[in-house]
Amino acid sequence: MRLTVNGQSHDVEFDVRTSLLDLLRETIGLTGTKKGCDHGQCGACTILVNGRRINSCLTLAAMHEGDEITTIEGLGSPDGLSPMQEAFFEHDGYQCGFCTPGQIVSATAMLEEAGKGWPSHVSASLEGEMRLTPEEISERMSGNLCRCSAYPNINDAIAEVAGGKS
Amino acid sequence: MSEYKMDQPVGASPLDRGVQGIIGEPLNRVEGRRKVAGDVPYAADHKVEGKLAVGVAICSTIGFGRVKGFDTSKAEAMPGVLAAIVDDPRIPRETAGFSDEKLVTGNDRVDSYGQSLGVVVAETFEQARAAANAVKVEYDPGEGRFDAGAGRGGARPLGDEGMVPDTTVGDIDAAMASAPHTLDRTYETPSHAHAAMEPHAAIAVWEGDSLTVYTSIQITSGAKKKLVNTLGLGSDKARIVSPYIGGGFGGKGGLGTECVLAAIAAKRIGRPVKLVITRQQLFHLVYRRSDTVQRMRLACDADGRLTAFGQDSIVSQNDGRPFYEPVPLGSLALYAGANRSFTTKAYTLNIPHCGSVRAPGEAVGILGVECAMDEMAEQLGMDPVEFRKLNEPEKDLTRNRPFSERQLVQCMEEGARRFGWERRNAKPLQEREGEWWIGRGMAAAIRVNMLTNAQARLRIEPGGKVVVETDMTDIGTGSYTILSQIAGEILGMPIESVEVRLGDSLFPAAFGSGGSMGAASSGSAVALAAEDAVAELAARMGTSVKDLTLKDGHAIAGNRRVPVGDLVAQKTIETTGTIKPGAMAKQYDQAAYGAHFVEVAVSGVTGETRIRKVTSVFAAGRILNAKTARSQAIGGIIWGIGEALTEEAVTDPRYGNFANNDLAEYHVPVHADIPHLDVTFLPELDDKTNPLKIKGIGELGIAGIGAAVNNAIYNATGVRVYEFPITLDKVLAGLPAEAA
Ligand code: FES
Ligand code: FES
């Protein structure tokens, strides 16, 4: 089966039971995406599939023929960080760093969602421009757990990038 | 080689003499760019030579009894399966704690639900998982003791078996009988899980009879000892590598079964083996924090001065385990009161055993103390801050010794000012916003300060690069960064010129990360090694240490300014520093302090609590890095909020398992639960603690915050909850009908 990961096309063979997360980590060797729970409960495995964030542990690799996948490695590298990665670095939006790839990928996609006007549970209105207040950011990021509990710093990091965008 | 024992106050610290100006600064983490790029290897990420096979642990599905036999035939016949191992006497049943010499082994019995009984290893994870499920275990179930309520009645006194020996001063019963104001309340806290985001994982690689295990462990040297003891290896035959750790919180303090199972499997099949414990397995395989019952007794004279201060507790533990939650650890010296009682009883539960979870002692003990103090202040009609200030002791009255540095009162005063405490109305049910009742509460924070043996090696290599090596670990605490700052400050090097290497048992032994003593211990060792290097640089400059200035990679003496690289061009400088705890630890009561102020909104309709505002002020010695220190503090505070409102590992008394053994059911705080947090550190240098004059901060934030939340909920609603976590049902049950 063929799929594209971070712009590079891969022909892969795998057990049909393989999750997309395990395919990325074990078969393709991209270990930046993390497994915190394997059950869609923590967000550590968040990646982009065709531009949208998903928990890669909750989907079988076999369902992604031809899909465009982006992982943390595809957003930036230590020498060339994306704006979101740079903001997490500056604001200390992490401690151990294990949930961090998932947080950063999730936050990157979340800004797009808000930019398209998608409302959240805390949005005052379902229509119109979505202003990313701290409450909006927290609500929209709550699928990404951080046991080191860097939440306030993560919020600041995302707010900075969101502010720069609007 | 410099060795230093903390037998007297340190006088000048090596850090006081540094002029590089990086100590204390809010520098970004040195490994940060790699972390945000997903580029650092955690335990399961290491790439190793050879064809990696994958192991999955076989775990018990009963809570107590004997194992009659295994049927592995079906599993062994499945595709890709390389071995189903149930016949090795070294198979470990559960994770070892800090102080264990080795893991509990033997798969002929089960003494708590979910213990590991073997391992299946296959070409892929999918194959190994399916085969592990296909292994049949035949049990002879026994009568396990799973019911906390039934067990507590038969709890036995611990005497001096625990970390905090039972201590009484004066006669608390008589004081309680004669005082005008008394409070006798019992508080309960539930079993508590670490739930680090990175599951325990290991990759075991054998080369002949030498074993390397890549894993996620807080204390490298301790883990290695347990590994060789469990496997029966010579101590030179094993190496532990743990450079990056996805959170520990005490749960990775000993040694996990994954390391031993992976090593056994790798030896058996002659290939490297990776084994990751699943999230569901983790809740049972790793130790928990004990549930606690705390009887708080306070007595005051007519002016509000404490005459009695007691905390008598009951904790649980499985049979034969040495650790008991030291509930009163932080309480012993917290307040005044001539009559004191701190005793602990324990009862047996055949559920996953108890061990260290972030801030053993204070994380639960300060909840009882600080909730009781709030209730007593109300009874006296006093402001909670004023009541605490009135009962500030001049020394540790339990052990009769002076404090080193203690700024609890200053923390409370500064916190009250920053928070706007004067806005609080002492009477509940006064402030309302729609369905929400607003309330404010406060509590003190304390965490004991410790120092332990540690060693570090430092080299200045040709070119002037500084390399520091110690088996200390970085569990997200910032060790790489602060150790770089310490070496850089003393040697006058920009932080980019320092490389710190950690988490390898081949490096000189530090204690590791745990008990908030990692920075003090390994940091002191690095400072001592750096001081030796300074002496050598002075000699090479032909001057004295006193007349030498080191800055920006240059040595300056008289009118000469020489690049340090030139001074080591011919010969590398290599030094070792060793720190040892000494008399200061006994002579002085050492602790870090703080005060939390919390504003909550509680729904009059559902009983739901939302945290609206938190102000915390801490005094914890010198702060090595303002940014990572704040992160540690907010992490602790948020842990405490979870402990207050949602976290509880629920035992099913029929089977002895945790009913909520995953992250969907065990509720850790999420983004939406946490507002902005206001955190301040007061200036402090404590010369009785260690050569750096610092105190541990990794566990301080969690202490007391849950009590501040509970006190704020009372202030909002008039409902006092005595059983943590403070879930909606408990608040709702006490709300008057007109509150809705
Ligand atoms: S690993 Fe996918 S959500 Fe946790
Ligand atoms: S940084 Fe450790 S879990 Fe988020």
Short mmCIF file of C-alpha atoms in Angstrom, two decimals, chain A residues 15 17-19 22 25-26 29 31-32 34-39 41-42 44 72-73 76-78 81 85-86 88-92 94-101 103-104 138-139 141-142 144-156, chain B residues 28-29 32-40 42 44-45 47 125-127 129-130 192-199 245-247 249 274 279-280 475-477 627-628 630-632 634-635 638-639 647 662-664 668-672 674-675 677:
data_model
loop_
_atom_site.label_atom_id
_atom_site.label_comp_id
_atom_site.label_asym_id
_atom_site.label_seq_id
_atom_site.Cartn_x
_atom_site.Cartn_y
_atom_site.Cartn_z
CA ASP A 15 -0.38 -6.74 9.23
CA ARG A 17 -4.29 -5.09 12.48
CA THR A 18 -1.64 -2.36 12.43
CA SER A 19 -2.77 1.06 13.62
CA ASP A 22 2.29 1.77 14.83
CA ARG A 25 6.55 4.39 14.46
CA GLU A 26 7.52 0.80 13.84
CA GLY A 29 10.55 4.58 11.79
CA THR A 31 9.14 7.88 16.38
CA GLY A 32 8.27 11.54 16.99
CA LYS A 34 4.00 9.01 20.66
CA LYS A 35 1.80 6.30 22.09
CA GLY A 36 0.42 7.30 25.45
CA CYS A 37 -2.64 5.10 25.64
CA ASP A 38 -3.38 3.41 22.28
CA HIS A 39 -7.07 4.04 22.91
CA GLN A 41 -7.68 8.93 25.32
CA CYS A 42 -4.57 11.10 25.46
CA ALA A 44 -0.04 11.94 22.23
CA ILE A 72 5.72 16.31 14.02
CA GLU A 73 8.82 15.62 11.94
CA GLY A 76 9.87 21.34 11.46
CA SER A 77 13.26 20.14 12.63
CA PRO A 78 15.46 21.20 15.56
CA LEU A 81 11.27 24.89 13.92
CA GLN A 85 7.31 24.61 17.78
CA GLU A 86 9.27 27.81 18.36
CA PHE A 88 6.38 25.94 22.67
CA PHE A 89 10.18 26.20 23.05
CA GLU A 90 10.05 29.84 24.17
CA HIS A 91 7.11 29.43 26.55
CA ASP A 92 8.36 26.15 28.04
CA TYR A 94 6.29 21.14 28.03
CA GLN A 95 8.42 19.47 30.66
CA CYS A 96 9.17 15.86 29.79
CA GLY A 97 8.23 16.50 26.17
CA PHE A 98 6.37 13.25 25.65
CA CYS A 99 2.94 14.72 24.93
CA THR A 100 4.54 17.61 23.07
CA PRO A 101 4.56 16.36 19.47
CA GLN A 103 0.16 19.00 21.43
CA ILE A 104 2.01 20.85 18.69
CA SER A 138 -8.14 25.31 26.34
CA GLU A 139 -11.42 23.85 25.19
CA MET A 141 -6.94 21.44 23.13
CA SER A 142 -8.55 19.32 25.82
CA ASN A 144 -4.35 16.43 24.44
CA LEU A 145 -3.41 15.43 27.96
CA CYS A 146 -0.19 16.61 29.59
CA ARG A 147 0.60 14.90 32.87
CA CYS A 148 3.54 17.25 33.44
CA SER A 149 0.71 19.76 33.33
CA ALA A 150 2.27 22.44 31.19
CA TYR A 151 -1.21 23.63 30.23
CA PRO A 152 -0.83 27.34 31.07
CA ASN A 153 2.43 27.54 29.12
CA ILE A 154 0.97 25.63 26.19
CA ASN A 155 -1.95 28.03 26.17
CA ASP A 156 0.42 31.01 26.11
CA ASN B 28 15.06 27.81 27.48
CA ARG B 29 15.79 24.13 27.91
CA GLY B 32 14.17 21.98 24.01
CA ARG B 33 14.50 22.40 20.26
CA ARG B 34 14.90 18.67 19.89
CA LYS B 35 11.95 17.99 22.19
CA VAL B 36 9.52 20.21 20.30
CA ALA B 37 10.66 18.63 17.05
CA GLY B 38 9.93 15.12 18.35
CA ASP B 39 13.61 14.36 17.99
CA VAL B 40 14.68 12.99 21.38
CA TYR B 42 12.29 8.03 24.81
CA ALA B 44 10.54 2.88 23.12
CA ASP B 45 12.15 5.08 20.46
CA LYS B 47 17.09 2.33 17.40
CA PHE B 125 3.39 -5.99 18.23
CA GLU B 126 0.12 -7.13 16.67
CA GLN B 127 1.23 -10.76 16.75
CA ARG B 129 -0.57 -8.89 21.60
CA ALA B 130 -2.87 -11.51 20.04
CA HIS B 192 -3.66 7.80 43.48
CA ALA B 193 -1.90 6.95 40.19
CA HIS B 194 1.17 8.52 38.56
CA ALA B 195 -0.25 8.20 35.05
CA ALA B 196 2.90 9.57 33.40
CA MET B 197 2.21 10.11 29.73
CA GLU B 198 5.01 7.82 28.67
CA PRO B 199 4.15 4.20 29.45
CA ILE B 245 11.95 10.16 30.35
CA GLY B 246 8.35 10.92 29.53
CA GLY B 247 7.39 11.81 33.07
CA PHE B 249 6.40 11.28 39.29
CA LYS B 274 11.13 -4.18 22.97
CA ARG B 279 -1.89 1.88 29.58
CA GLN B 280 -4.44 -0.51 31.08
CA ILE B 475 12.27 13.49 33.86
CA GLY B 476 11.04 16.79 32.50
CA THR B 477 12.36 18.66 35.50
CA LYS B 627 11.49 29.32 33.69
CA THR B 628 11.84 25.61 34.44
CA ARG B 630 7.91 27.89 37.31
CA SER B 631 7.01 24.95 35.08
CA GLN B 632 7.73 22.57 37.95
CA ILE B 634 2.59 24.86 37.88
CA GLY B 635 2.90 21.14 37.19
CA ILE B 638 -2.19 21.18 38.58
CA TRP B 639 -1.47 17.76 40.04
CA GLU B 647 -8.35 11.70 40.67
CA ASP B 662 -7.20 4.01 31.74
CA LEU B 663 -7.00 7.69 30.90
CA ALA B 664 -10.63 7.96 29.90
CA VAL B 668 -6.26 13.75 35.22
CA PRO B 669 -6.75 17.47 34.66
CA VAL B 670 -7.08 18.61 31.04
CA HIS B 671 -6.50 21.99 29.42
CA ALA B 672 -10.05 23.18 30.08
CA ILE B 674 -6.89 24.95 34.34
CA PRO B 675 -6.83 28.75 34.23
CA LEU B 677 -1.69 30.39 37.25
#
